[in-house]
Short mmCIF file of C-alpha atoms in Angstrom, two decimals:
data_model
loop_
_atom_site.label_atom_id
_atom_site.label_comp_id
_atom_site.label_asym_id
_atom_site.label_seq_id
_atom_site.Cartn_x
_atom_site.Cartn_y
_atom_site.Cartn_z
CA MET A 1 124.41 71.75 103.51
CA SER A 2 126.18 72.26 106.79
CA THR A 3 129.37 70.52 107.78
CA ALA A 4 127.65 68.55 110.53
CA SER A 5 125.04 67.17 108.13
CA LYS A 6 127.81 66.20 105.67
CA VAL A 7 129.62 64.34 108.45
CA VAL A 8 126.44 62.57 109.53
CA LEU A 9 125.68 61.63 105.92
CA GLY A 10 129.22 60.33 105.42
CA VAL A 11 129.19 58.31 108.65
CA SER A 12 125.78 56.86 107.75
CA ALA A 13 126.98 55.89 104.29
CA LEU A 14 130.12 54.24 105.74
CA LEU A 15 128.11 52.34 108.34
CA SER A 16 125.65 51.17 105.70
CA ALA A 17 128.44 50.03 103.38
CA GLY A 18 130.19 48.31 106.30
CA THR A 19 127.00 46.51 107.24
CA VAL A 20 126.48 45.28 103.67
CA VAL A 21 130.07 44.03 103.47
CA ALA A 22 129.81 42.32 106.86
CA VAL A 23 126.61 40.52 105.83
CA HIS A 24 128.23 39.28 102.60
CA VAL A 25 131.29 38.03 104.47
CA GLN A 26 129.09 36.28 107.02
CA GLN A 27 127.05 34.59 104.27
CA ARG A 28 130.22 33.40 102.56
CA ARG A 29 131.48 31.89 105.84
CA VAL A 30 128.16 30.15 106.43
CA ARG A 31 128.25 28.68 102.91
CA GLU A 32 131.83 27.47 103.45
CA ARG A 33 130.88 25.84 106.77
CA LEU A 34 127.92 24.11 105.14
CA HIS A 35 130.16 22.84 102.36
CA GLU A 36 132.71 21.58 104.90
CA GLY A 37 129.88 19.73 106.64
CA VAL A 38 128.99 17.98 103.39
CA VAL A 39 132.62 17.02 102.79
CA GLN A 40 132.90 15.68 106.35
CA ASP A 41 129.72 13.65 105.89
CA ILE A 42 131.09 12.10 102.71
CA GLU A 43 134.37 11.24 104.46
CA ARG A 44 132.44 9.79 107.42
CA GLN A 45 130.35 7.63 105.09
CA SER A 46 133.43 6.32 103.28
CA ARG A 47 135.12 5.51 106.63
CA LYS A 48 131.96 3.71 107.73
CA LEU A 49 131.91 1.63 104.54
CA GLU A 50 135.59 0.81 105.00
CA ASN A 51 134.96 -0.23 108.62
CA ILE A 52 132.07 -2.46 107.52
CA ARG A 53 134.29 -4.05 104.88
CA LEU A 54 137.03 -4.67 107.43
CA LEU A 55 134.50 -6.13 109.87
CA GLN A 56 133.17 -8.52 107.23
CA GLU A 57 136.73 -9.52 106.39
CA GLN A 58 137.46 -10.18 110.06
CA ILE A 59 134.29 -12.24 110.42
CA THR A 60 135.28 -14.34 107.41
CA LEU A 61 138.81 -14.87 108.73
CA THR A 62 137.47 -15.80 112.16
CA LYS A 63 135.14 -18.40 110.64
CA GLU A 64 138.02 -19.83 108.61
CA LEU A 65 140.24 -19.98 111.67
CA GLU A 66 137.53 -21.66 113.76
CA ALA A 67 136.90 -24.21 111.00
CA GLU A 68 140.62 -24.92 110.76
CA ARG A 69 140.83 -25.30 114.56
CA ASP A 70 137.85 -27.65 114.58
CA ASN A 71 139.43 -29.75 111.81
CA MET A 72 142.69 -29.98 113.74
CA LEU A 73 140.83 -31.02 116.90
CA MET A 74 138.89 -33.68 114.98
CA GLU A 75 142.12 -35.02 113.46
CA LYS A 76 143.72 -35.09 116.89
CA GLU A 77 140.77 -36.98 118.36
CA SER A 78 140.78 -39.53 115.54
CA GLN A 79 144.43 -40.37 116.15
#
């Protein structure tokens, strides 16, 4: 085998190995990004539930405050 063919074979083997490694690295990054997306979705859902809970709490407090205000106005009118 000539020197040139050995060089070509070596370069081809290195390029092939490099391509395989690059594909594996890319797949790992894609999997990590997908997993991060799932984690972000879970966090988003928990924030949404917390916001809904806070909104319900605010609605309840507003109703209580309005009822208290109405009672005070009725007492004032009766006096």
